[in-house]
PDB file of C-alpha atoms in Angstrom:
ATOM      1  CA  GLN A   1      15.476 -13.643   8.807  1.00  0.00           C
ATOM      2  CA  GLN A   2      12.534 -11.361   8.301  1.00  0.00           C
ATOM      3  CA  GLN A   3      11.909  -9.726  11.647  1.00  0.00           C
ATOM      4  CA  VAL A   4       8.709  -7.950  10.621  1.00  0.00           C
ATOM      5  CA  LYS A   5       6.292  -9.818   8.365  1.00  0.00           C
ATOM      6  CA  GLN A   6       3.639  -7.763   6.593  1.00  0.00           C
ATOM      7  CA  SER A   7       0.545  -8.843   4.692  1.00  0.00           C
ATOM      8  CA  PRO A   8      -1.052  -8.568   2.261  1.00  0.00           C
ATOM      9  CA  GLN A   9       1.454  -7.468  -0.363  1.00  0.00           C
ATOM     10  CA  SER A  10      -1.306  -5.650  -2.237  1.00  0.00           C
ATOM     11  CA  LEU A  11      -4.833  -4.604  -1.387  1.00  0.00           C
ATOM     12  CA  ILE A  12      -7.692  -3.179  -3.426  1.00  0.00           C
ATOM     13  CA  VAL A  13     -10.581  -1.534  -1.607  1.00  0.00           C
ATOM     14  CA  GLN A  14     -13.632   0.393  -2.724  1.00  0.00           C
ATOM     15  CA  LYS A  15     -14.081   3.978  -1.617  1.00  0.00           C
ATOM     16  CA  GLY A  16     -15.706   4.051   1.810  1.00  0.00           C
ATOM     17  CA  GLY A  17     -14.502   0.578   2.731  1.00  0.00           C
ATOM     18  CA  ILE A  18     -12.118  -0.519   5.470  1.00  0.00           C
ATOM     19  CA  SER A  19      -8.500  -1.276   4.582  1.00  0.00           C
ATOM     20  CA  ILE A  20      -6.702  -3.671   6.918  1.00  0.00           C
ATOM     21  CA  ILE A  21      -2.967  -4.351   6.853  1.00  0.00           C
ATOM     22  CA  ASN A  22      -1.402  -6.851   9.226  1.00  0.00           C
ATOM     23  CA  CYS A  23       2.094  -7.193  10.655  1.00  0.00           C
ATOM     24  CA  ALA A  24       3.787  -9.709  12.900  1.00  0.00           C
ATOM     25  CA  TYR A  25       7.121  -9.293  14.592  1.00  0.00           C
ATOM     26  CA  GLU A  26       9.623 -11.807  15.918  1.00  0.00           C
ATOM     27  CA  ASN A  27      11.979  -9.678  17.985  1.00  0.00           C
ATOM     28  CA  THR A  28      10.532  -9.533  21.502  1.00  0.00           C
ATOM     29  CA  ALA A  29      12.822  -6.590  22.257  1.00  0.00           C
ATOM     30  CA  PHE A  30      10.777  -4.397  19.937  1.00  0.00           C
ATOM     31  CA  ASP A  31       8.689  -1.918  21.886  1.00  0.00           C
ATOM     32  CA  TYR A  32       7.834   0.780  19.388  1.00  0.00           C
ATOM     33  CA  PHE A  33       5.830   0.214  16.226  1.00  0.00           C
ATOM     34  CA  PRO A  34       5.375   2.988  13.656  1.00  0.00           C
ATOM     35  CA  TRP A  35       3.530   2.882  10.364  1.00  0.00           C
ATOM     36  CA  TYR A  36       4.730   4.766   7.315  1.00  0.00           C
ATOM     37  CA  GLN A  37       2.876   5.921   4.213  1.00  0.00           C
ATOM     38  CA  GLN A  38       4.647   6.330   0.892  1.00  0.00           C
ATOM     39  CA  PHE A  39       3.181   8.003  -2.174  1.00  0.00           C
ATOM     40  CA  PRO A  40       4.734   7.392  -5.617  1.00  0.00           C
ATOM     41  CA  GLY A  41       7.885   9.434  -6.117  1.00  0.00           C
ATOM     42  CA  LYS A  42       8.150  10.314  -2.434  1.00  0.00           C
ATOM     43  CA  GLY A  43       9.976   8.941   0.549  1.00  0.00           C
ATOM     44  CA  PRO A  44       8.015   7.193   3.318  1.00  0.00           C
ATOM     45  CA  ALA A  45       6.424   9.489   5.900  1.00  0.00           C
ATOM     46  CA  LEU A  46       5.508   8.617   9.473  1.00  0.00           C
ATOM     47  CA  LEU A  47       1.766   8.055   9.768  1.00  0.00           C
ATOM     48  CA  ILE A  48       1.026   6.766  13.262  1.00  0.00           C
ATOM     49  CA  ALA A  49       2.892   4.810  15.944  1.00  0.00           C
ATOM     50  CA  ILE A  50       2.056   2.677  18.982  1.00  0.00           C
ATOM     51  CA  ARG A  51       3.772   1.228  22.022  1.00  0.00           C
ATOM     52  CA  PRO A  52       2.746  -2.212  23.354  1.00  0.00           C
ATOM     53  CA  ASP A  53       1.370  -0.829  26.610  1.00  0.00           C
ATOM     54  CA  VAL A  54      -1.782   0.175  24.720  1.00  0.00           C
ATOM     55  CA  SER A  55      -4.002  -2.100  22.646  1.00  0.00           C
ATOM     56  CA  GLU A  56      -5.294   0.535  20.256  1.00  0.00           C
ATOM     57  CA  LYS A  57      -4.418   3.993  19.005  1.00  0.00           C
ATOM     58  CA  LYS A  58      -6.611   6.090  16.767  1.00  0.00           C
ATOM     59  CA  GLU A  59      -5.791   9.180  14.726  1.00  0.00           C
ATOM     60  CA  GLY A  60      -8.603  10.298  12.488  1.00  0.00           C
ATOM     61  CA  ARG A  61      -9.480   7.490  10.108  1.00  0.00           C
ATOM     62  CA  PHE A  62      -6.315   5.546  10.968  1.00  0.00           C
ATOM     63  CA  THR A  63      -6.269   3.035  13.843  1.00  0.00           C
ATOM     64  CA  ILE A  64      -3.497   0.733  15.031  1.00  0.00           C
ATOM     65  CA  SER A  65      -4.537  -2.386  16.933  1.00  0.00           C
ATOM     66  CA  PHE A  66      -1.887  -4.208  18.939  1.00  0.00           C
ATOM     67  CA  ASN A  67      -1.878  -7.762  20.290  1.00  0.00           C
ATOM     68  CA  LYS A  68       1.223  -8.193  22.438  1.00  0.00           C
ATOM     69  CA  SER A  69       0.709 -11.879  23.261  1.00  0.00           C
ATOM     70  CA  ALA A  70       0.412 -12.750  19.571  1.00  0.00           C
ATOM     71  CA  LYS A  71       3.177 -10.311  18.590  1.00  0.00           C
ATOM     72  CA  GLN A  72       0.908  -8.854  15.961  1.00  0.00           C
ATOM     73  CA  PHE A  73      -0.319  -5.386  15.071  1.00  0.00           C
ATOM     74  CA  SER A  74      -2.506  -4.026  12.336  1.00  0.00           C
ATOM     75  CA  LEU A  75      -3.460  -0.795  10.602  1.00  0.00           C
ATOM     76  CA  HIS A  76      -7.117  -0.113   9.896  1.00  0.00           C
ATOM     77  CA  ILE A  77      -8.080   2.693   7.521  1.00  0.00           C
ATOM     78  CA  MET A  78     -11.747   3.512   7.967  1.00  0.00           C
ATOM     79  CA  ASP A  79     -13.801   5.111   5.181  1.00  0.00           C
ATOM     80  CA  SER A  80     -10.919   4.571   2.745  1.00  0.00           C
ATOM     81  CA  GLN A  81     -10.487   7.297   0.140  1.00  0.00           C
ATOM     82  CA  PRO A  82      -8.725   7.319  -3.254  1.00  0.00           C
ATOM     83  CA  GLY A  83      -6.187   9.718  -1.705  1.00  0.00           C
ATOM     84  CA  ASP A  84      -5.179   6.923   0.674  1.00  0.00           C
ATOM     85  CA  SER A  85      -3.798   4.963  -2.276  1.00  0.00           C
ATOM     86  CA  ALA A  86      -0.142   4.484  -1.355  1.00  0.00           C
ATOM     87  CA  THR A  87       2.332   1.929  -0.097  1.00  0.00           C
ATOM     88  CA  TYR A  88       2.202   1.321   3.641  1.00  0.00           C
ATOM     89  CA  PHE A  89       5.071  -0.009   5.721  1.00  0.00           C
ATOM     90  CA  CYS A  90       4.940  -1.259   9.264  1.00  0.00           C
ATOM     91  CA  ALA A  91       8.108  -1.161  11.340  1.00  0.00           C
ATOM     92  CA  GLY A  92       9.432  -2.186  14.711  1.00  0.00           C
ATOM     93  CA  GLY A  93      12.162  -0.799  16.907  1.00  0.00           C
ATOM     94  CA  GLY A  94      13.607  -1.453  20.326  1.00  0.00           C
ATOM     95  CA  GLY A  95      16.190  -3.509  22.168  1.00  0.00           C
ATOM     96  CA  GLY A  96      18.289  -0.464  22.874  1.00  0.00           C
ATOM     97  CA  SER A  97      19.099   0.489  19.303  1.00  0.00           C
ATOM     98  CA  TYR A  98      15.616   1.457  18.059  1.00  0.00           C
ATOM     99  CA  ILE A  99      16.815   1.315  14.482  1.00  0.00           C
ATOM    100  CA  PRO A 100      13.578   0.833  12.514  1.00  0.00           C
ATOM    101  CA  THR A 101      13.149  -2.593  10.923  1.00  0.00           C
ATOM    102  CA  PHE A 102      10.565  -2.490   8.159  1.00  0.00           C
ATOM    103  CA  GLY A 103       8.035  -4.909   6.753  1.00  0.00           C
ATOM    104  CA  ARG A 104       8.030  -5.445   3.006  1.00  0.00           C
ATOM    105  CA  GLY A 105       5.159  -3.061   2.370  1.00  0.00           C
ATOM    106  CA  THR A 106       1.544  -3.175   1.210  1.00  0.00           C
ATOM    107  CA  SER A 107       0.415  -1.446  -1.951  1.00  0.00           C
ATOM    108  CA  LEU A 108      -3.096  -0.092  -1.303  1.00  0.00           C
ATOM    109  CA  ILE A 109      -5.380   0.995  -4.124  1.00  0.00           C
ATOM    110  CA  VAL A 110      -8.700   2.593  -3.255  1.00  0.00           C
ATOM    111  CA  HIS A 111     -11.106   2.664  -6.180  1.00  0.00           C
ATOM    112  CA  PRO A 112     -13.475   5.644  -6.445  1.00  0.00           C
TER     113      PRO A 112
ATOM    114  CA  ASP B   1       9.324  20.748   9.298  1.00  0.00           C
ATOM    115  CA  VAL B   2      12.220  18.359   9.121  1.00  0.00           C
ATOM    116  CA  LYS B   3      13.776  18.320   5.714  1.00  0.00           C
ATOM    117  CA  VAL B   4      15.992  15.579   4.391  1.00  0.00           C
ATOM    118  CA  THR B   5      17.398  16.397   0.991  1.00  0.00           C
ATOM    119  CA  GLN B   6      19.025  13.934  -1.361  1.00  0.00           C
ATOM    120  CA  SER B   7      21.219  15.510  -3.989  1.00  0.00           C
ATOM    121  CA  SER B   8      19.843  13.635  -6.990  1.00  0.00           C
ATOM    122  CA  ARG B   9      16.432  12.217  -7.866  1.00  0.00           C
ATOM    123  CA  TYR B  10      17.745  10.108 -10.737  1.00  0.00           C
ATOM    124  CA  LEU B  11      21.220   8.834 -11.564  1.00  0.00           C
ATOM    125  CA  VAL B  12      22.514   6.629 -14.354  1.00  0.00           C
ATOM    126  CA  LYS B  13      26.004   5.214 -13.882  1.00  0.00           C
ATOM    127  CA  ARG B  14      28.170   2.675 -15.646  1.00  0.00           C
ATOM    128  CA  THR B  15      29.317  -0.614 -14.163  1.00  0.00           C
ATOM    129  CA  GLY B  16      32.554  -0.163 -12.246  1.00  0.00           C
ATOM    130  CA  GLU B  17      32.099   3.552 -11.579  1.00  0.00           C
ATOM    131  CA  LYS B  18      32.480   4.956  -8.084  1.00  0.00           C
ATOM    132  CA  VAL B  19      29.168   6.541  -7.139  1.00  0.00           C
ATOM    133  CA  PHE B  20      28.430   9.102  -4.446  1.00  0.00           C
ATOM    134  CA  LEU B  21      24.942   9.664  -3.070  1.00  0.00           C
ATOM    135  CA  GLU B  22      24.637  12.729  -0.872  1.00  0.00           C
ATOM    136  CA  CYS B  23      22.116  13.472   1.862  1.00  0.00           C
ATOM    137  CA  VAL B  24      21.641  16.556   4.034  1.00  0.00           C
ATOM    138  CA  GLN B  25      19.229  17.065   6.952  1.00  0.00           C
ATOM    139  CA  ASP B  26      18.384  20.385   8.545  1.00  0.00           C
ATOM    140  CA  MET B  27      17.073  19.396  11.988  1.00  0.00           C
ATOM    141  CA  ASP B  28      20.302  18.656  13.853  1.00  0.00           C
ATOM    142  CA  HIS B  29      19.404  14.951  14.133  1.00  0.00           C
ATOM    143  CA  GLU B  30      22.029  12.668  15.602  1.00  0.00           C
ATOM    144  CA  ASN B  31      20.996   9.621  13.624  1.00  0.00           C
ATOM    145  CA  MET B  32      21.147   9.172   9.886  1.00  0.00           C
ATOM    146  CA  PHE B  33      20.406   6.101   7.785  1.00  0.00           C
ATOM    147  CA  TRP B  34      20.740   4.782   4.283  1.00  0.00           C
ATOM    148  CA  TYR B  35      18.109   2.307   3.110  1.00  0.00           C
ATOM    149  CA  ARG B  36      17.639   0.535  -0.164  1.00  0.00           C
ATOM    150  CA  GLN B  37      14.103  -0.020  -1.465  1.00  0.00           C
ATOM    151  CA  ASP B  38      13.327  -2.803  -3.935  1.00  0.00           C
ATOM    152  CA  PRO B  39       9.882  -4.074  -5.007  1.00  0.00           C
ATOM    153  CA  GLY B  40       8.695  -6.870  -2.764  1.00  0.00           C
ATOM    154  CA  LEU B  41      11.677  -6.520  -0.433  1.00  0.00           C
ATOM    155  CA  GLY B  42      10.695  -3.369   1.427  1.00  0.00           C
ATOM    156  CA  LEU B  43      13.312  -1.122   2.993  1.00  0.00           C
ATOM    157  CA  ARG B  44      16.624  -2.721   3.860  1.00  0.00           C
ATOM    158  CA  LEU B  45      19.190  -0.932   6.001  1.00  0.00           C
ATOM    159  CA  ILE B  46      22.596  -0.440   4.391  1.00  0.00           C
ATOM    160  CA  TYR B  47      24.374   1.719   6.978  1.00  0.00           C
ATOM    161  CA  PHE B  48      23.539   3.776  10.016  1.00  0.00           C
ATOM    162  CA  SER B  49      25.374   6.652  11.707  1.00  0.00           C
ATOM    163  CA  TYR B  50      24.688   7.888  15.235  1.00  0.00           C
ATOM    164  CA  ASP B  51      27.282  10.667  15.305  1.00  0.00           C
ATOM    165  CA  VAL B  52      29.904  12.387  13.206  1.00  0.00           C
ATOM    166  CA  LYS B  53      32.464   9.879  11.953  1.00  0.00           C
ATOM    167  CA  MET B  54      30.549   7.028  13.618  1.00  0.00           C
ATOM    168  CA  LYS B  55      28.887   4.324  11.549  1.00  0.00           C
ATOM    169  CA  GLU B  56      27.425   0.863  11.874  1.00  0.00           C
ATOM    170  CA  LYS B  57      26.726  -1.738   9.227  1.00  0.00           C
ATOM    171  CA  GLY B  58      23.134  -2.562   8.513  1.00  0.00           C
ATOM    172  CA  ASP B  59      21.706  -5.671   6.935  1.00  0.00           C
ATOM    173  CA  ILE B  60      23.211  -5.297   3.446  1.00  0.00           C
ATOM    174  CA  PRO B  61      26.489  -3.310   3.640  1.00  0.00           C
ATOM    175  CA  GLU B  62      28.414  -5.296   1.035  1.00  0.00           C
ATOM    176  CA  GLY B  63      29.562  -3.112  -1.842  1.00  0.00           C
ATOM    177  CA  TYR B  64      28.810   0.113   0.015  1.00  0.00           C
ATOM    178  CA  SER B  65      30.615   2.488   2.335  1.00  0.00           C
ATOM    179  CA  VAL B  66      29.536   5.702   4.047  1.00  0.00           C
ATOM    180  CA  SER B  67      30.989   8.973   5.220  1.00  0.00           C
ATOM    181  CA  ARG B  68      29.774  11.376   7.855  1.00  0.00           C
ATOM    182  CA  GLU B  69      32.189  14.265   8.269  1.00  0.00           C
ATOM    183  CA  LYS B  70      29.534  16.755   9.389  1.00  0.00           C
ATOM    184  CA  LYS B  71      26.437  16.164  11.495  1.00  0.00           C
ATOM    185  CA  GLU B  72      24.024  17.261   8.796  1.00  0.00           C
ATOM    186  CA  ARG B  73      25.553  15.286   5.921  1.00  0.00           C
ATOM    187  CA  PHE B  74      25.652  11.541   5.305  1.00  0.00           C
ATOM    188  CA  SER B  75      27.074  10.148   2.089  1.00  0.00           C
ATOM    189  CA  LEU B  76      26.650   6.688   0.598  1.00  0.00           C
ATOM    190  CA  ILE B  77      29.450   5.439  -1.631  1.00  0.00           C
ATOM    191  CA  LEU B  78      29.263   2.607  -4.107  1.00  0.00           C
ATOM    192  CA  GLU B  79      32.900   1.658  -4.502  1.00  0.00           C
ATOM    193  CA  SER B  80      32.442  -0.080  -7.847  1.00  0.00           C
ATOM    194  CA  ALA B  81      28.885   0.064  -9.095  1.00  0.00           C
ATOM    195  CA  SER B  82      27.286  -3.142 -10.299  1.00  0.00           C
ATOM    196  CA  THR B  83      23.982  -3.789 -12.054  1.00  0.00           C
ATOM    197  CA  ASN B  84      22.557  -5.473  -8.939  1.00  0.00           C
ATOM    198  CA  GLN B  85      22.873  -2.144  -7.164  1.00  0.00           C
ATOM    199  CA  THR B  86      20.220  -0.639  -9.422  1.00  0.00           C
ATOM    200  CA  SER B  87      17.617   0.450  -6.893  1.00  0.00           C
ATOM    201  CA  MET B  88      15.895   3.270  -5.042  1.00  0.00           C
ATOM    202  CA  TYR B  89      18.096   4.641  -2.271  1.00  0.00           C
ATOM    203  CA  LEU B  90      16.506   6.420   0.664  1.00  0.00           C
ATOM    204  CA  CYS B  91      18.260   8.558   3.241  1.00  0.00           C
ATOM    205  CA  ALA B  92      16.648   9.237   6.612  1.00  0.00           C
ATOM    206  CA  SER B  93      17.368  10.973   9.886  1.00  0.00           C
ATOM    207  CA  SER B  94      15.941  10.746  13.397  1.00  0.00           C
ATOM    208  CA  LEU B  95      16.233  11.826  16.991  1.00  0.00           C
ATOM    209  CA  PRO B  96      17.889   9.590  19.612  1.00  0.00           C
ATOM    210  CA  GLY B  97      16.296   6.960  21.840  1.00  0.00           C
ATOM    211  CA  VAL B  98      12.868   5.574  21.074  1.00  0.00           C
ATOM    212  CA  ARG B  99      12.339   8.455  18.655  1.00  0.00           C
ATOM    213  CA  LYS B 100      15.010   6.844  16.474  1.00  0.00           C
ATOM    214  CA  THR B 101      12.273   4.590  15.120  1.00  0.00           C
ATOM    215  CA  GLU B 102      10.466   7.700  13.787  1.00  0.00           C
ATOM    216  CA  ALA B 103      12.609   8.311  10.752  1.00  0.00           C
ATOM    217  CA  PHE B 104      12.281  11.283   8.407  1.00  0.00           C
ATOM    218  CA  PHE B 105      13.002  10.305   4.842  1.00  0.00           C
ATOM    219  CA  GLY B 106      14.282  12.128   1.799  1.00  0.00           C
ATOM    220  CA  GLN B 107      12.591  11.736  -1.577  1.00  0.00           C
ATOM    221  CA  GLY B 108      14.964   9.049  -2.710  1.00  0.00           C
ATOM    222  CA  THR B 109      17.528   8.623  -5.452  1.00  0.00           C
ATOM    223  CA  ARG B 110      16.691   6.180  -8.188  1.00  0.00           C
ATOM    224  CA  LEU B 111      20.009   4.754  -9.342  1.00  0.00           C
ATOM    225  CA  THR B 112      20.361   2.783 -12.540  1.00  0.00           C
ATOM    226  CA  VAL B 113      23.647   1.000 -13.201  1.00  0.00           C
ATOM    227  CA  VAL B 114      24.170   0.019 -16.830  1.00  0.00           C
TER     228      VAL B 114
END
């Protein structure tokens, strides 16, 4: 059972465009949702995280939107740059254990 | 900065060998994890440890075991390597509570079993 479903699997965006990655979760005990960014040859690194008591969180060009009733959350990358080209993972945690459960990842390519 | 160091970037082992993957973290984190990363499947949890000598199975523990004799070190053991264990292995550590979901990852070990 895939507890965190992520889409799309791959995404190509032109420089300056908006990249949007969507995730949906099934475990209603989840109450913490981080996003990770992974460059080739590196391990994933925490990018931004949100709790369901807020509907949006912004850090620079990165924004998480959260819809608790739909059990969905998304990452928006504004003014996408070639340096943003990476694999992005959403995750959920909660229910006492908070062990991160990851989506399957989105490979983002930003063309110059 | 938190540093999680995996002992090898690349490993090539033969089928049936016993394989040890080592991981060390330098931030006194209670929690340590081993994940496996495969294309299209994301990160899947193999084992988790929340304290020295304590461990819990993750989603795909079959064929693996772990050891945590010291707080900073978490080892993944492939008892008898098989070709379907060819993968990228990622070690991570984190603080307790809700911060557990904010994992710090090592650079990964790409294991090839031939």
